[in-house]
Amino acid sequence: MNARKVRHYRMPTLPGMSTKTKLTLDLLDLAHASISELGLTGDRMLTWRGGGPGLGRELRRAYSNIHGRIFARSYLEANEDVNGLLPIEGNNFSFVPGALVRLRNGKRGDMPDWIGWTATELIVAEAKGTSIGGDWEKSFWHGCATPQCLRTAQEQVARVQIDLNRYILDVGFKGWSVASRWATEENGLDPWLAAVDPNLGGEPPSPEEFRISAAEMQRKALQRMIAAFGFSNWTPMVSHKDPARFTEIDFRSYREYWRRLVLSDEREVRGLSAAYIGERFVPIIDAEDVVALTQLFAEDEFLWLATILETPLARAEQGLFFSEYEGERSGGYLSRNGLAVADLRQVRTVYPI
């Protein structure tokens, strides 16, 4: 897979950072993030063409937002040890039973994009994508105001609080704002990714309260991915009529569809697998599914395989928090945070588990 470099700013700054600091973005990381977003939100996979994403002002703005979410998720998961991100829905989003992320009293405006978790703490994150914004280097390192999109993201993150179990109010969390400016050879801009991560709220939750909340969020994220892959008819976790209402259902891992896929390098991938083709997921049940799908498309067209790995599925069945996903990167294969992605054409056979 190819990689690209972008200008990088982070506050607080990292050791050795300067005005020339570059961040390497591996396209496989971006594909992994894109498939995660697809499974959780239903957005399209980001496709880049010569003049940049989208044609016309409104479409370009919409695709810039998708660009921002994918680049932010990729950055947070690949570089900042973020284990998972759930999309926030509504001004009073009940992400687990009895727990809310909500606007602070007296605050108005848009909510951030995600609530999420690392191995040890809760996070709230907002992503911004843009193709404009002036001289970002001057803004960051010469004492000027930060770019407007990054300031807006910080405002969104700072206006919310997290309440756990209805009596632990305004718990502490890490507030991530991530802004990316895309560039093409035509517009002549420097591509940037900027991230700010203050500690917000009050005291952090106890380790036990954190584990309970994070385990439940993991289960909800997996439920969404399982449904997106085509293995269930799971309904959204939030009622559209009442954004604060949590839709609680029993977690089911669909073990009868777990498969062991053997790739061309003899690697085994175990779990629930689906192909991403033509802007939709297609569940993989047997080797004939792979053969049929690959024969539908030209050899030069890349087809994705996505697998929800068996270990996080098994932990979710038990209601346990699982923070230490065993990540692996090799050639065109990447597993991180319980999701693996690869080239569908590398699948050689499929076995039941």
Short mmCIF file of N, CA and C in Angstrom, two decimals, residues 212-294:
data_model
loop_
_atom_site.label_atom_id
_atom_site.label_comp_id
_atom_site.label_asym_id
_atom_site.label_seq_id
_atom_site.Cartn_x
_atom_site.Cartn_y
_atom_site.Cartn_z
N ILE A 212 -16.88 -0.79 32.74
CA ILE A 212 -18.28 -1.13 32.47
C ILE A 212 -18.79 -0.35 31.26
N SER A 213 -18.51 0.96 31.24
CA SER A 213 -18.98 1.80 30.14
C SER A 213 -18.30 1.44 28.83
N ALA A 214 -16.98 1.23 28.87
CA ALA A 214 -16.24 0.91 27.64
C ALA A 214 -16.67 -0.45 27.08
N ALA A 215 -16.90 -1.43 27.95
CA ALA A 215 -17.33 -2.75 27.49
C ALA A 215 -18.67 -2.65 26.77
N GLU A 216 -19.58 -1.84 27.32
CA GLU A 216 -20.89 -1.70 26.68
C GLU A 216 -20.79 -0.97 25.35
N MET A 217 -19.92 0.04 25.28
CA MET A 217 -19.74 0.73 24.00
C MET A 217 -19.14 -0.21 22.96
N GLN A 218 -18.20 -1.05 23.37
CA GLN A 218 -17.65 -2.04 22.44
C GLN A 218 -18.73 -2.93 21.88
N ARG A 219 -19.63 -3.39 22.75
CA ARG A 219 -20.72 -4.26 22.30
C ARG A 219 -21.61 -3.54 21.29
N LYS A 220 -21.91 -2.26 21.53
CA LYS A 220 -22.77 -1.52 20.62
C LYS A 220 -22.09 -1.29 19.28
N ALA A 221 -20.80 -1.00 19.32
CA ALA A 221 -20.07 -0.83 18.06
C ALA A 221 -20.07 -2.13 17.26
N LEU A 222 -19.85 -3.26 17.94
CA LEU A 222 -19.86 -4.54 17.25
C LEU A 222 -21.25 -4.87 16.70
N GLN A 223 -22.29 -4.54 17.45
CA GLN A 223 -23.65 -4.77 16.95
C GLN A 223 -23.89 -4.04 15.64
N ARG A 224 -23.42 -2.81 15.58
CA ARG A 224 -23.60 -2.03 14.35
C ARG A 224 -22.81 -2.64 13.20
N MET A 225 -21.59 -3.05 13.46
CA MET A 225 -20.78 -3.63 12.39
C MET A 225 -21.38 -4.95 11.90
N ILE A 226 -21.86 -5.77 12.84
CA ILE A 226 -22.48 -7.04 12.45
C ILE A 226 -23.68 -6.80 11.55
N ALA A 227 -24.50 -5.82 11.90
CA ALA A 227 -25.66 -5.49 11.07
C ALA A 227 -25.23 -4.95 9.71
N ALA A 228 -24.22 -4.08 9.70
CA ALA A 228 -23.75 -3.52 8.43
C ALA A 228 -23.20 -4.61 7.52
N PHE A 229 -22.57 -5.62 8.09
CA PHE A 229 -22.02 -6.73 7.31
C PHE A 229 -23.11 -7.62 6.72
N GLY A 230 -24.35 -7.47 7.19
CA GLY A 230 -25.45 -8.25 6.65
C GLY A 230 -25.82 -9.49 7.43
N PHE A 231 -25.33 -9.60 8.68
CA PHE A 231 -25.62 -10.79 9.47
C PHE A 231 -26.80 -10.62 10.41
N SER A 232 -27.35 -9.42 10.54
CA SER A 232 -28.49 -9.21 11.42
C SER A 232 -29.33 -8.07 10.89
N ASN A 233 -30.52 -7.94 11.46
CA ASN A 233 -31.40 -6.81 11.16
C ASN A 233 -31.49 -5.87 12.35
N TRP A 234 -30.37 -5.68 13.03
CA TRP A 234 -30.34 -4.87 14.24
C TRP A 234 -30.80 -3.45 13.95
N THR A 235 -31.60 -2.91 14.86
CA THR A 235 -32.10 -1.55 14.71
C THR A 235 -31.17 -0.57 15.37
N PRO A 236 -31.25 0.74 15.03
CA PRO A 236 -30.36 1.73 15.64
C PRO A 236 -30.46 1.72 17.15
N MET A 237 -29.36 2.08 17.81
CA MET A 237 -29.34 2.06 19.27
C MET A 237 -30.15 3.21 19.87
N VAL A 238 -30.56 4.17 19.07
CA VAL A 238 -31.28 5.33 19.59
C VAL A 238 -32.59 5.46 18.85
N SER A 239 -33.66 5.71 19.59
CA SER A 239 -34.95 5.97 18.97
C SER A 239 -34.91 7.32 18.27
N HIS A 240 -35.39 7.39 17.02
CA HIS A 240 -35.40 8.66 16.30
C HIS A 240 -36.35 9.65 16.94
N LYS A 241 -37.39 9.17 17.63
CA LYS A 241 -38.34 10.07 18.26
C LYS A 241 -37.81 10.63 19.56
N ASP A 242 -36.93 9.93 20.20
CA ASP A 242 -36.39 10.34 21.49
C ASP A 242 -34.90 10.09 21.52
N PRO A 243 -34.08 11.12 21.17
CA PRO A 243 -32.64 10.91 21.07
C PRO A 243 -31.99 10.44 22.35
N ALA A 244 -32.64 10.67 23.51
CA ALA A 244 -32.03 10.29 24.78
C ALA A 244 -32.33 8.84 25.16
N ARG A 245 -33.22 8.20 24.42
CA ARG A 245 -33.64 6.86 24.78
C ARG A 245 -32.67 5.82 24.22
N PHE A 246 -32.25 4.95 25.08
CA PHE A 246 -31.33 3.88 24.69
C PHE A 246 -32.12 2.65 24.28
N THR A 247 -31.86 2.13 23.09
CA THR A 247 -32.52 0.92 22.63
C THR A 247 -31.65 -0.27 23.01
N GLU A 248 -32.08 -1.02 24.01
CA GLU A 248 -31.27 -2.09 24.58
C GLU A 248 -31.72 -3.44 24.05
N ILE A 249 -30.80 -4.18 23.48
CA ILE A 249 -31.09 -5.53 23.03
C ILE A 249 -29.94 -6.43 23.45
N ASP A 250 -30.21 -7.72 23.48
CA ASP A 250 -29.17 -8.68 23.83
C ASP A 250 -28.15 -8.76 22.71
N PHE A 251 -26.88 -8.86 23.10
CA PHE A 251 -25.83 -8.98 22.11
C PHE A 251 -25.80 -10.41 21.58
N ARG A 252 -25.69 -10.53 20.26
CA ARG A 252 -25.56 -11.84 19.62
C ARG A 252 -24.40 -11.78 18.64
N SER A 253 -23.50 -12.75 18.73
CA SER A 253 -22.30 -12.74 17.91
C SER A 253 -22.43 -13.52 16.60
N TYR A 254 -23.53 -14.23 16.41
CA TYR A 254 -23.75 -15.02 15.19
C TYR A 254 -22.62 -16.01 14.94
N ARG A 255 -22.34 -16.80 15.97
CA ARG A 255 -21.26 -17.78 15.88
C ARG A 255 -21.44 -18.75 14.70
N GLU A 256 -22.68 -19.01 14.34
CA GLU A 256 -22.90 -19.96 13.25
C GLU A 256 -22.33 -19.46 11.92
N TYR A 257 -22.01 -18.18 11.85
CA TYR A 257 -21.43 -17.62 10.63
C TYR A 257 -19.95 -17.28 10.76
N TRP A 258 -19.35 -17.59 11.92
CA TRP A 258 -17.92 -17.36 12.05
C TRP A 258 -17.19 -18.28 11.06
N ARG A 259 -16.18 -17.75 10.42
CA ARG A 259 -15.43 -18.52 9.43
C ARG A 259 -13.93 -18.32 9.62
N ARG A 260 -13.18 -19.30 9.13
CA ARG A 260 -11.71 -19.22 9.09
C ARG A 260 -11.32 -19.05 7.64
N LEU A 261 -10.80 -17.86 7.32
CA LEU A 261 -10.37 -17.58 5.95
C LEU A 261 -8.86 -17.72 5.86
N VAL A 262 -8.41 -18.44 4.88
CA VAL A 262 -6.97 -18.60 4.66
C VAL A 262 -6.58 -17.74 3.47
N LEU A 263 -5.61 -16.83 3.69
CA LEU A 263 -5.16 -15.92 2.64
C LEU A 263 -4.00 -16.53 1.88
N SER A 264 -3.60 -15.86 0.82
CA SER A 264 -2.56 -16.40 -0.07
C SER A 264 -1.21 -16.53 0.61
N ASP A 265 -0.95 -15.79 1.70
CA ASP A 265 0.31 -15.92 2.43
C ASP A 265 0.19 -16.90 3.59
N GLU A 266 -0.88 -17.71 3.60
CA GLU A 266 -1.17 -18.73 4.61
C GLU A 266 -1.65 -18.13 5.93
N ARG A 267 -1.86 -16.84 5.98
CA ARG A 267 -2.43 -16.22 7.18
C ARG A 267 -3.87 -16.68 7.36
N GLU A 268 -4.27 -16.94 8.60
CA GLU A 268 -5.65 -17.27 8.90
C GLU A 268 -6.35 -16.10 9.56
N VAL A 269 -7.54 -15.77 9.08
CA VAL A 269 -8.34 -14.69 9.62
C VAL A 269 -9.65 -15.31 10.10
N ARG A 270 -9.96 -15.15 11.40
CA ARG A 270 -11.09 -15.83 12.00
C ARG A 270 -12.11 -14.84 12.55
N GLY A 271 -13.38 -15.05 12.20
CA GLY A 271 -14.44 -14.19 12.72
C GLY A 271 -15.59 -14.08 11.73
N LEU A 272 -16.28 -12.94 11.77
CA LEU A 272 -17.36 -12.65 10.84
C LEU A 272 -16.79 -11.81 9.71
N SER A 273 -16.91 -12.28 8.47
CA SER A 273 -16.28 -11.61 7.34
C SER A 273 -17.32 -11.14 6.32
N ALA A 274 -16.99 -10.03 5.66
CA ALA A 274 -17.83 -9.52 4.58
C ALA A 274 -16.93 -8.85 3.55
N ALA A 275 -17.39 -8.85 2.32
CA ALA A 275 -16.71 -8.11 1.26
C ALA A 275 -17.36 -6.73 1.15
N TYR A 276 -16.53 -5.73 0.86
CA TYR A 276 -17.10 -4.40 0.57
C TYR A 276 -16.94 -4.15 -0.92
N ILE A 277 -18.09 -4.15 -1.62
CA ILE A 277 -18.11 -4.06 -3.07
C ILE A 277 -19.29 -3.18 -3.49
N GLY A 278 -19.03 -2.25 -4.38
CA GLY A 278 -20.13 -1.45 -4.91
C GLY A 278 -20.89 -0.68 -3.86
N GLU A 279 -20.17 -0.14 -2.87
CA GLU A 279 -20.74 0.68 -1.80
C GLU A 279 -21.68 -0.10 -0.89
N ARG A 280 -21.47 -1.41 -0.77
CA ARG A 280 -22.24 -2.19 0.18
C ARG A 280 -21.42 -3.39 0.64
N PHE A 281 -21.78 -3.88 1.84
CA PHE A 281 -21.15 -5.08 2.38
C PHE A 281 -21.94 -6.32 1.95
N VAL A 282 -21.19 -7.39 1.66
CA VAL A 282 -21.79 -8.68 1.30
C VAL A 282 -21.18 -9.73 2.22
N PRO A 283 -21.99 -10.42 3.04
CA PRO A 283 -21.42 -11.42 3.97
C PRO A 283 -20.75 -12.57 3.24
N ILE A 284 -19.66 -13.06 3.82
CA ILE A 284 -18.91 -14.19 3.26
C ILE A 284 -19.25 -15.43 4.09
N ILE A 285 -19.86 -16.42 3.44
CA ILE A 285 -20.25 -17.65 4.12
C ILE A 285 -19.39 -18.82 3.67
N ASP A 286 -19.03 -18.86 2.39
CA ASP A 286 -18.21 -19.97 1.90
C ASP A 286 -17.32 -19.48 0.77
N ALA A 287 -16.44 -20.36 0.29
CA ALA A 287 -15.48 -19.99 -0.74
C ALA A 287 -16.16 -19.59 -2.04
N GLU A 288 -17.33 -20.19 -2.31
CA GLU A 288 -18.05 -19.83 -3.53
C GLU A 288 -18.45 -18.37 -3.55
N ASP A 289 -18.74 -17.80 -2.37
CA ASP A 289 -19.07 -16.37 -2.31
C ASP A 289 -17.90 -15.53 -2.80
N VAL A 290 -16.69 -15.89 -2.37
CA VAL A 290 -15.51 -15.13 -2.77
C VAL A 290 -15.28 -15.25 -4.27
N VAL A 291 -15.39 -16.47 -4.80
CA VAL A 291 -15.19 -16.68 -6.24
C VAL A 291 -16.19 -15.87 -7.05
N ALA A 292 -17.46 -15.93 -6.67
CA ALA A 292 -18.50 -15.23 -7.41
C ALA A 292 -18.27 -13.72 -7.40
N LEU A 293 -17.91 -13.18 -6.24
CA LEU A 293 -17.72 -11.74 -6.12
C LEU A 293 -16.51 -11.26 -6.91
N THR A 294 -15.41 -11.98 -6.83
CA THR A 294 -14.20 -11.54 -7.52
C THR A 294 -14.35 -11.63 -9.04
#
